[in-house]
Amino acid sequence: MTERNFIPEKLSSIQEKGQCTWKSPSNIALVKYWGKSDPQLPKNPSISFTLDACHTITTLSFKQKEVKDDVFSFDIFFEGKKKEDFKPKITSFFERIEIYMPFLKAYYFEIHSENSFPHSSGIASSASGLSAIALCLMSMEKLMNPSMESSYFNQKASFLARLGSGSAARSIEGELVVWGTHAEVAGSSNLYGVTLEQAVHPVFKKYQDTILLVDKGEKVVSSTVGHQLMHKHPFAAQRFEQASQNLSAMLAVLKEGDLDRFIEIVESEALTLHAMMMTSMPYFILMKPNTMEIIQKIWDFRASSKLHVCFTLDAGANVHVLYPEKEKEAVLEFIENELVDFCQKKHYICDSAGNGAVCLKKEALSSTKLEK
Ligand code: DP6
């Protein structure tokens, strides 16, 4: 597949009015994406667990404009409130995807979104938010082209989501998704995410992710800026090579169920991500003292309990605690007894690996068939 495959051919009908609703999840990377080139192409392949509980629900209503013009017309509402400050991000998303969705300027859109997690939780909502919008737009395209196959639908949804936010490419399907070309993953691409087709050991089924909300504030440096700083980073080349090697190692681990090696790769990836931030110019630190306290507690508990609990980090201070489903009871007890005091207002979210986005509603309210 190349970019050109995502430019639609002739549509079979015109939808004058309609509405689609999608529930789309967040994801947590095991091998991290950090560094990209235009247009949103990753410098290395990454792999993530699709999450289940952390999601965005988005409804997109569309109506054909009565008078044609040359602008993107839409309003965006978040949790019921009109959000003018979200508009520039959506406008630049529409600009990037217009060539693949040439009908965008012919419509007025109303976008309503809500997250299952608190907005100010420090959990990045770009993966679930942008993938939800991409899926709604794909449902709209499918209404106008009903013969579209579901594999193409998902691939293009991931492709569009990536153009909104890189990690959103991994939020369409589950439970494990690879984004970025890698020799050992058949069909992998820098353009979109693919579900991992190889056999995965049952220990990774419904893998648990308890997200400890250490800091709910605005980040000092955004991911977008962080990615840019990889351009002149002294360790960039080694990092991109290491990520590819870690993905190779992770593929073997996922097949064999080697949890000790899983822990090594996942924690090393998390710390390397933050090491890249600390060695950028300008340098920055997103971890907080409580992030470090939690990491040390996890290491101590793992040594004494022999359980397979480990941590990973996103571009922020929150800690994702990962562990197999069968160790859930003991690890949750540990989290409640020893880790919640390091969370803001003792807040944490229990999540697990999930199966991807779900369409909640799709309806054409008025349409016209086009001549063949
Ligand atoms: C640290 O996907 O948020 O979470 O492409 O600029 O939108 P943009 O960045 P984003 O990058 C986040 C990267 C990460 C690691 C990962 O999810 O792989």
Tab-separated table of C-alpha atoms and ligand atoms in Angstrom:
chain	number	residue	atom	x	y	z
A	1	MET	CA	0.000	0.000	0.000
A	2	THR	CA	1.139	3.526	-0.764
A	3	GLU	CA	-0.400	6.883	0.067
A	4	ARG	CA	-2.089	6.835	-3.332
A	5	ASN	CA	-4.226	3.832	-2.348
A	6	PHE	CA	-5.992	6.056	0.167
A	7	ILE	CA	-7.227	8.607	-2.353
A	8	PRO	CA	-10.824	7.506	-2.958
A	9	GLU	CA	-12.021	6.594	-6.408
A	10	LYS	CA	-15.482	7.524	-7.584
A	11	LEU	CA	-18.072	7.507	-4.787
A	12	SER	CA	-21.326	5.616	-5.408
A	13	SER	CA	-23.599	8.050	-3.577
A	14	ILE	CA	-23.576	11.454	-1.958
A	15	GLN	CA	-24.671	11.646	1.640
A	16	GLU	CA	-26.385	14.926	2.267
A	17	LYS	CA	-26.691	14.443	5.993
A	18	GLY	CA	-25.641	11.810	8.480
A	19	GLN	CA	-24.137	10.932	11.815
A	20	CYS	CA	-21.559	8.414	13.095
A	21	THR	CA	-20.384	7.613	16.612
A	22	TRP	CA	-17.218	5.724	17.497
A	23	LYS	CA	-15.666	4.677	20.774
A	24	SER	CA	-11.914	4.566	20.293
A	25	PRO	CA	-9.283	3.524	22.822
A	26	SER	CA	-5.998	4.896	24.018
A	27	ASN	CA	-2.874	2.700	23.782
A	28	ILE	CA	0.327	2.151	25.716
A	29	ALA	CA	3.566	1.584	23.837
A	30	LEU	CA	5.968	-1.188	24.881
A	31	VAL	CA	8.569	-0.120	22.314
A	32	LYS	CA	8.285	3.649	21.954
A	33	TYR	CA	7.824	6.019	19.046
A	34	TRP	CA	9.952	9.113	19.636
A	35	GLY	CA	11.190	10.942	16.574
A	36	LYS	CA	9.460	11.454	13.233
A	37	SER	CA	9.840	13.027	9.818
A	38	ASP	CA	7.254	14.722	7.633
A	39	PRO	CA	4.393	13.818	7.207
A	40	GLN	CA	4.155	12.055	10.565
A	41	LEU	CA	6.401	9.156	9.554
A	42	PRO	CA	8.037	7.405	12.506
A	43	LYS	CA	11.817	7.140	12.695
A	44	ASN	CA	11.475	3.669	14.208
A	45	PRO	CA	8.808	0.984	14.520
A	46	SER	CA	6.826	0.781	17.755
A	47	ILE	CA	4.428	-1.704	19.355
A	48	SER	CA	1.631	-1.104	21.840
A	49	PHE	CA	-1.146	-2.697	23.807
A	50	THR	CA	-4.471	-1.211	22.816
A	51	LEU	CA	-6.275	-0.226	26.009
A	52	ASP	CA	-9.828	-1.039	26.962
A	53	ALA	CA	-11.160	1.361	29.590
A	54	CYS	CA	-9.412	4.583	28.532
A	55	HIS	CA	-11.281	5.762	25.469
A	56	THR	CA	-12.860	8.682	23.656
A	57	ILE	CA	-16.430	8.623	22.332
A	58	THR	CA	-16.919	10.909	19.348
A	59	THR	CA	-20.038	11.723	17.369
A	60	LEU	CA	-19.595	13.355	14.011
A	61	SER	CA	-22.670	14.911	12.404
A	62	PHE	CA	-22.300	16.100	8.847
A	63	LYS	CA	-24.469	18.173	6.523
A	64	GLN	CA	-23.779	19.176	2.963
A	65	LYS	CA	-23.236	22.925	2.580
A	66	GLU	CA	-25.880	24.804	0.628
A	67	VAL	CA	-23.353	27.236	-0.773
A	68	LYS	CA	-19.972	25.847	-1.776
A	69	ASP	CA	-16.869	27.535	-0.374
A	70	ASP	CA	-13.211	26.753	0.090
A	71	VAL	CA	-12.935	26.402	3.874
A	72	PHE	CA	-13.264	23.631	6.454
A	73	SER	CA	-16.448	24.322	8.384
A	74	PHE	CA	-16.950	22.679	11.733
A	75	ASP	CA	-17.602	23.178	15.408
A	76	ILE	CA	-16.075	21.016	18.084
A	77	PHE	CA	-17.560	20.341	21.509
A	78	PHE	CA	-15.747	18.595	24.336
A	79	GLU	CA	-17.890	17.221	27.136
A	80	GLY	CA	-20.758	19.412	25.969
A	81	LYS	CA	-18.777	22.670	25.765
A	82	LYS	CA	-17.782	24.379	22.541
A	83	LYS	CA	-13.988	24.347	22.248
A	84	GLU	CA	-12.585	27.141	20.088
A	85	ASP	CA	-9.071	26.262	21.250
A	86	PHE	CA	-9.328	22.742	19.723
A	87	LYS	CA	-10.063	24.182	16.277
A	88	PRO	CA	-6.508	24.891	15.019
A	89	LYS	CA	-5.461	21.262	15.666
A	90	ILE	CA	-8.507	19.895	13.828
A	91	THR	CA	-8.063	22.397	10.987
A	92	SER	CA	-4.470	21.291	10.434
A	93	PHE	CA	-5.630	17.648	10.645
A	94	PHE	CA	-8.245	18.343	7.945
A	95	GLU	CA	-5.603	20.102	5.824
A	96	ARG	CA	-3.337	17.065	6.037
A	97	ILE	CA	-6.050	14.554	5.179
A	98	GLU	CA	-7.956	16.559	2.578
A	99	ILE	CA	-6.261	14.839	-0.356
A	100	TYR	CA	-7.521	11.492	1.008
A	101	MET	CA	-10.992	12.855	1.898
A	102	PRO	CA	-11.636	15.275	-0.960
A	103	PHE	CA	-15.248	15.853	0.087
A	104	LEU	CA	-14.411	17.527	3.431
A	105	LYS	CA	-14.931	21.128	2.303
A	106	ALA	CA	-18.385	20.291	0.922
A	107	TYR	CA	-19.731	19.714	4.450
A	108	TYR	CA	-20.356	21.377	7.755
A	109	PHE	CA	-19.390	19.115	10.679
A	110	GLU	CA	-20.359	19.102	14.304
A	111	ILE	CA	-17.975	17.035	16.421
A	112	HIS	CA	-18.885	16.017	19.975
A	113	SER	CA	-16.254	14.217	22.066
A	114	GLU	CA	-15.938	12.925	25.584
A	115	ASN	CA	-13.246	10.908	27.342
A	116	SER	CA	-13.713	8.063	29.812
A	117	PHE	CA	-10.780	9.437	31.800
A	118	PRO	CA	-10.674	12.869	33.413
A	119	HIS	CA	-9.505	15.554	30.991
A	120	SER	CA	-6.949	16.848	33.456
A	121	SER	CA	-5.517	13.409	34.248
A	122	GLY	CA	-2.321	13.961	32.292
A	123	ILE	CA	-3.349	11.015	30.080
A	124	ALA	CA	-2.741	11.967	26.470
A	125	SER	CA	-6.071	11.979	24.695
A	126	SER	CA	-4.627	12.541	21.226
A	127	ALA	CA	-4.433	8.805	20.366
A	128	SER	CA	-8.046	8.046	21.303
A	129	GLY	CA	-9.331	11.468	20.200
A	130	LEU	CA	-7.793	11.546	16.736
A	131	SER	CA	-8.482	7.865	16.022
A	132	ALA	CA	-12.148	8.414	16.953
A	133	ILE	CA	-12.468	11.312	14.491
A	134	ALA	CA	-10.655	9.329	11.781
A	135	LEU	CA	-13.050	6.397	12.283
A	136	CYS	CA	-16.106	8.668	12.087
A	137	LEU	CA	-14.801	10.134	8.817
A	138	MET	CA	-14.234	6.610	7.498
A	139	SER	CA	-17.824	5.671	8.380
A	140	MET	CA	-18.934	8.712	6.418
A	141	GLU	CA	-16.821	7.640	3.437
A	142	LYS	CA	-18.192	4.102	3.690
A	143	LEU	CA	-21.757	5.413	3.535
A	144	MET	CA	-20.779	6.887	0.177
A	145	ASN	CA	-18.864	3.780	-0.877
A	146	PRO	CA	-20.639	0.788	0.747
A	147	SER	CA	-18.534	-1.856	-1.009
A	148	MET	CA	-15.433	-0.787	0.968
A	149	GLU	CA	-13.826	-3.796	2.687
A	150	SER	CA	-13.258	-3.766	6.413
A	151	SER	CA	-9.491	-4.345	6.095
A	152	TYR	CA	-9.219	-1.211	3.910
A	153	PHE	CA	-11.519	0.668	6.301
A	154	ASN	CA	-9.247	-0.074	9.279
A	155	GLN	CA	-6.052	0.564	7.380
A	156	LYS	CA	-7.227	3.924	6.106
A	157	ALA	CA	-8.623	4.860	9.544
A	158	SER	CA	-5.184	4.170	11.034
A	159	PHE	CA	-3.515	6.053	8.163
A	160	LEU	CA	-5.705	9.134	8.749
A	161	ALA	CA	-5.364	8.918	12.540
A	162	ARG	CA	-1.569	8.879	12.136
A	163	LEU	CA	-1.746	12.152	10.237
A	164	GLY	CA	-3.529	13.614	13.287
A	165	SER	CA	-1.228	12.167	15.936
A	166	GLY	CA	1.389	9.479	15.328
A	167	SER	CA	0.473	7.177	18.203
A	168	ALA	CA	-3.223	7.351	17.157
A	169	ALA	CA	-2.292	5.020	14.257
A	170	ARG	CA	-2.100	2.242	16.893
A	171	SER	CA	-5.580	2.897	18.358
A	172	ILE	CA	-7.868	1.281	15.769
A	173	GLU	CA	-7.548	-2.439	16.492
A	174	GLY	CA	-6.201	-4.627	19.306
A	175	GLU	CA	-4.699	-6.156	21.334
A	176	LEU	CA	-1.152	-5.609	20.026
A	177	VAL	CA	-0.414	-3.199	17.193
A	178	VAL	CA	2.831	-2.474	15.335
A	179	TRP	CA	3.303	0.847	13.572
A	180	GLY	CA	6.411	1.376	11.479
A	181	THR	CA	8.188	-0.820	8.973
A	182	HIS	CA	9.959	-3.810	10.496
A	183	ALA	CA	11.422	-6.730	8.554
A	184	GLU	CA	9.936	-9.339	10.896
A	185	VAL	CA	6.371	-8.012	10.873
A	186	ALA	CA	4.636	-8.929	7.645
A	187	GLY	CA	2.664	-6.032	6.187
A	188	SER	CA	4.105	-3.484	8.640
A	189	SER	CA	4.232	0.082	7.370
A	190	ASN	CA	5.244	3.570	8.362
A	191	LEU	CA	1.878	4.712	7.005
A	192	TYR	CA	-0.474	2.852	9.374
A	193	GLY	CA	-0.612	0.387	12.247
A	194	VAL	CA	-1.129	-3.372	11.770
A	195	THR	CA	-2.363	-5.879	14.336
A	196	LEU	CA	0.252	-8.403	15.328
A	197	GLU	CA	-0.694	-11.591	13.486
A	198	GLN	CA	1.891	-13.916	15.018
A	199	ALA	CA	0.999	-16.303	17.853
A	200	VAL	CA	0.983	-14.494	21.210
A	201	HIS	CA	1.484	-16.390	24.476
A	202	PRO	CA	-1.719	-16.529	26.592
A	203	VAL	CA	0.017	-14.781	29.514
A	204	PHE	CA	-0.337	-11.552	27.516
A	205	LYS	CA	-4.099	-11.894	27.086
A	206	LYS	CA	-5.918	-9.040	28.866
A	207	TYR	CA	-2.571	-7.831	30.215
A	208	GLN	CA	-3.248	-5.380	33.039
A	209	ASP	CA	-2.307	-1.693	33.003
A	210	THR	CA	-2.999	0.317	36.139
A	211	ILE	CA	-2.326	3.974	35.415
A	212	LEU	CA	-1.090	5.939	38.407
A	213	LEU	CA	-1.961	9.610	38.026
A	214	VAL	CA	1.127	11.256	39.462
A	215	ASP	CA	0.763	14.648	37.873
A	216	LYS	CA	-2.346	15.969	36.220
A	217	GLY	CA	-0.912	19.332	35.171
A	218	GLU	CA	0.026	20.618	31.731
A	219	LYS	CA	3.283	19.121	30.502
A	220	VAL	CA	6.259	21.503	30.366
A	221	VAL	CA	7.167	20.280	26.879
A	222	SER	CA	4.642	18.799	24.411
A	223	SER	CA	5.258	15.530	22.562
A	224	THR	CA	5.328	17.453	19.298
A	225	VAL	CA	8.269	19.534	20.512
A	226	GLY	CA	9.923	16.443	22.019
A	227	HIS	CA	9.764	14.641	18.667
A	228	GLN	CA	11.331	17.650	16.940
A	229	LEU	CA	14.226	17.627	19.357
A	230	MET	CA	15.193	14.178	18.059
A	231	HIS	CA	16.279	15.791	14.761
A	232	LYS	CA	19.589	17.064	16.071
A	233	HIS	CA	19.838	14.635	18.948
A	234	PRO	CA	23.344	13.225	19.462
A	235	PHE	CA	22.024	9.701	20.162
A	236	ALA	CA	19.208	9.652	17.593
A	237	ALA	CA	20.688	7.112	15.170
A	238	GLN	CA	21.564	4.657	17.944
A	239	ARG	CA	18.133	5.092	19.513
A	240	PHE	CA	16.248	4.347	16.287
A	241	GLU	CA	18.393	1.260	15.710
A	242	GLN	CA	17.888	0.119	19.324
A	243	ALA	CA	14.107	0.456	19.031
A	244	SER	CA	14.111	-1.819	15.975
A	245	GLN	CA	16.205	-4.380	17.830
A	246	ASN	CA	13.965	-4.137	20.880
A	247	LEU	CA	10.965	-4.777	18.681
A	248	SER	CA	12.644	-7.929	17.300
A	249	ALA	CA	13.336	-9.097	20.850
A	250	MET	CA	9.775	-8.219	21.899
A	251	LEU	CA	8.298	-10.329	19.092
A	252	ALA	CA	10.124	-13.388	20.438
A	253	VAL	CA	9.073	-12.559	24.014
A	254	LEU	CA	5.428	-12.217	22.992
A	255	LYS	CA	5.538	-15.613	21.330
A	256	GLU	CA	7.350	-17.422	24.146
A	257	GLY	CA	5.815	-15.667	27.152
A	258	ASP	CA	9.210	-14.829	28.685
A	259	LEU	CA	8.053	-12.316	31.296
A	260	ASP	CA	11.514	-11.560	32.701
A	261	ARG	CA	12.745	-10.474	29.299
A	262	PHE	CA	9.441	-8.609	28.711
A	263	ILE	CA	10.053	-6.578	31.861
A	264	GLU	CA	13.633	-5.791	30.824
A	265	ILE	CA	12.623	-4.478	27.415
A	266	VAL	CA	9.580	-2.518	28.619
A	267	GLU	CA	11.346	-0.748	31.483
A	268	SER	CA	14.434	-0.060	29.404
A	269	GLU	CA	12.258	1.454	26.656
A	270	ALA	CA	10.491	3.716	29.165
A	271	LEU	CA	13.733	4.936	30.695
A	272	THR	CA	15.351	5.376	27.281
A	273	LEU	CA	12.414	7.543	26.154
A	274	HIS	CA	12.985	9.808	29.145
A	275	ALA	CA	16.756	9.645	28.689
A	276	MET	CA	16.225	11.037	25.177
A	277	MET	CA	14.348	13.964	26.704
A	278	MET	CA	17.058	14.557	29.278
A	279	THR	CA	19.773	14.539	26.596
A	280	SER	CA	17.953	16.733	24.048
A	281	MET	CA	19.056	20.328	23.544
A	282	PRO	CA	17.223	22.029	25.177
A	283	TYR	CA	16.890	19.217	27.709
A	284	PHE	CA	13.865	18.632	29.874
A	285	ILE	CA	12.490	16.260	32.496
A	286	LEU	CA	8.878	15.100	32.591
A	287	MET	CA	9.226	12.678	35.512
A	288	LYS	CA	8.377	13.951	38.994
A	289	PRO	CA	9.844	12.865	42.340
A	290	ASN	CA	6.801	10.625	42.861
A	291	THR	CA	7.450	8.919	39.507
A	292	MET	CA	10.849	7.854	40.886
A	293	GLU	CA	9.383	6.807	44.236
A	294	ILE	CA	6.911	4.549	42.450
A	295	ILE	CA	9.578	3.000	40.216
A	296	GLN	CA	11.731	2.162	43.245
A	297	LYS	CA	8.729	0.658	45.079
A	298	ILE	CA	7.912	-1.500	42.039
A	299	TRP	CA	11.503	-2.767	41.893
A	300	ASP	CA	11.503	-3.585	45.628
A	301	PHE	CA	8.130	-5.327	45.446
A	302	ARG	CA	9.138	-7.336	42.381
A	303	ALA	CA	12.309	-8.515	44.106
A	304	SER	CA	10.476	-9.601	47.265
A	305	SER	CA	7.260	-10.991	45.750
A	306	LYS	CA	8.748	-12.560	42.579
A	307	LEU	CA	5.639	-11.306	40.768
A	308	HIS	CA	5.935	-10.000	37.195
A	309	VAL	CA	5.012	-6.392	37.740
A	310	CYS	CA	6.812	-3.666	35.804
A	311	PHE	CA	6.352	-0.055	34.762
A	312	THR	CA	6.289	1.979	31.631
A	313	LEU	CA	5.986	5.722	31.048
A	314	ASP	CA	4.493	7.930	28.377
A	315	ALA	CA	5.701	11.429	27.697
A	316	GLY	CA	4.669	12.542	31.188
A	317	ALA	CA	4.976	11.813	34.891
A	318	ASN	CA	2.221	9.195	35.188
A	319	VAL	CA	3.254	5.573	35.663
A	320	HIS	CA	1.646	2.642	33.849
A	321	VAL	CA	1.960	-0.475	36.008
A	322	LEU	CA	1.884	-3.578	33.795
A	323	TYR	CA	1.277	-7.150	35.001
A	324	PRO	CA	-0.353	-10.449	33.932
A	325	GLU	CA	-4.052	-10.913	34.656
A	326	LYS	CA	-3.427	-13.872	36.945
A	327	GLU	CA	-1.333	-11.684	39.301
A	328	LYS	CA	-4.036	-9.023	39.482
A	329	GLU	CA	-5.194	-9.532	43.049
A	330	ALA	CA	-1.745	-9.369	44.662
A	331	VAL	CA	-0.549	-6.463	42.515
A	332	LEU	CA	-3.680	-4.390	43.138
A	333	GLU	CA	-3.234	-4.915	46.858
A	334	PHE	CA	0.366	-3.698	46.537
A	335	ILE	CA	-0.767	-0.670	44.510
A	336	GLU	CA	-3.421	0.233	47.061
A	337	ASN	CA	-1.116	-0.255	50.039
A	338	GLU	CA	2.090	1.226	48.699
A	339	LEU	CA	1.625	3.301	45.552
A	340	VAL	CA	-1.579	5.327	45.770
A	341	ASP	CA	-0.056	7.775	48.224
A	342	PHE	CA	2.229	8.958	45.423
A	343	CYS	CA	-0.723	9.724	43.130
A	344	GLN	CA	-2.463	13.093	43.004
A	345	LYS	CA	-5.562	12.793	45.145
A	346	LYS	CA	-4.793	9.026	45.252
A	347	HIS	CA	-6.212	8.707	41.747
A	348	TYR	CA	-5.487	5.755	39.492
A	349	ILE	CA	-7.232	3.986	36.605
A	350	CYS	CA	-7.492	0.206	36.151
A	351	ASP	CA	-7.206	-0.795	32.524
A	352	SER	CA	-6.165	-3.789	30.436
A	353	ALA	CA	-5.336	-4.730	26.869
A	354	GLY	CA	-8.438	-4.481	24.691
A	355	ASN	CA	-9.721	-5.234	21.228
A	356	GLY	CA	-9.894	-1.817	19.620
A	357	ALA	CA	-12.453	0.708	18.505
A	358	VAL	CA	-16.199	0.050	18.297
A	359	CYS	CA	-18.788	1.730	16.080
A	360	LEU	CA	-21.744	2.809	18.223
A	361	LYS	CA	-23.851	4.402	15.519
A	362	LYS	CA	-23.788	5.063	11.788
A	363	GLU	CA	-26.681	6.519	9.864
A	364	ALA	CA	-27.293	8.294	6.624
A	365	LEU	CA	-30.107	10.741	7.145
A	366	SER	CA	-30.397	11.660	3.489
A	367	SER	CA	-28.503	10.513	0.419
A	368	THR	CA	-28.467	10.634	-3.390
A	369	LYS	CA	-27.229	7.792	-5.599
A	370	LEU	CA	-24.701	8.857	-8.210
A	371	GLU	CA	-24.755	7.695	-11.832
A	372	LYS	CA	-22.125	5.051	-12.572
B	1	DP6	C1	5.827	9.069	24.137
B	1	DP6	O1	1.721	10.449	19.169
B	1	DP6	O2	1.591	12.115	21.041
B	1	DP6	O3	3.599	8.327	23.781
B	1	DP6	O4	2.746	12.338	16.591
B	1	DP6	O5	3.336	14.528	17.624
B	1	DP6	O6	1.030	13.569	17.940
B	1	DP6	P1	2.527	13.285	17.742
B	1	DP6	O7	3.043	12.596	19.059
B	1	DP6	P2	2.403	11.487	19.973
B	1	DP6	O8	3.744	10.873	20.610
B	1	DP6	C2	3.705	10.195	21.801
B	1	DP6	C3	4.806	9.212	21.874
B	1	DP6	C4	4.875	8.409	23.163
B	1	DP6	C5	5.392	7.017	22.841
B	1	DP6	C6	4.470	6.154	22.058
B	1	DP6	O9	3.235	6.213	22.264
B	1	DP6	O10	4.977	5.357	21.250
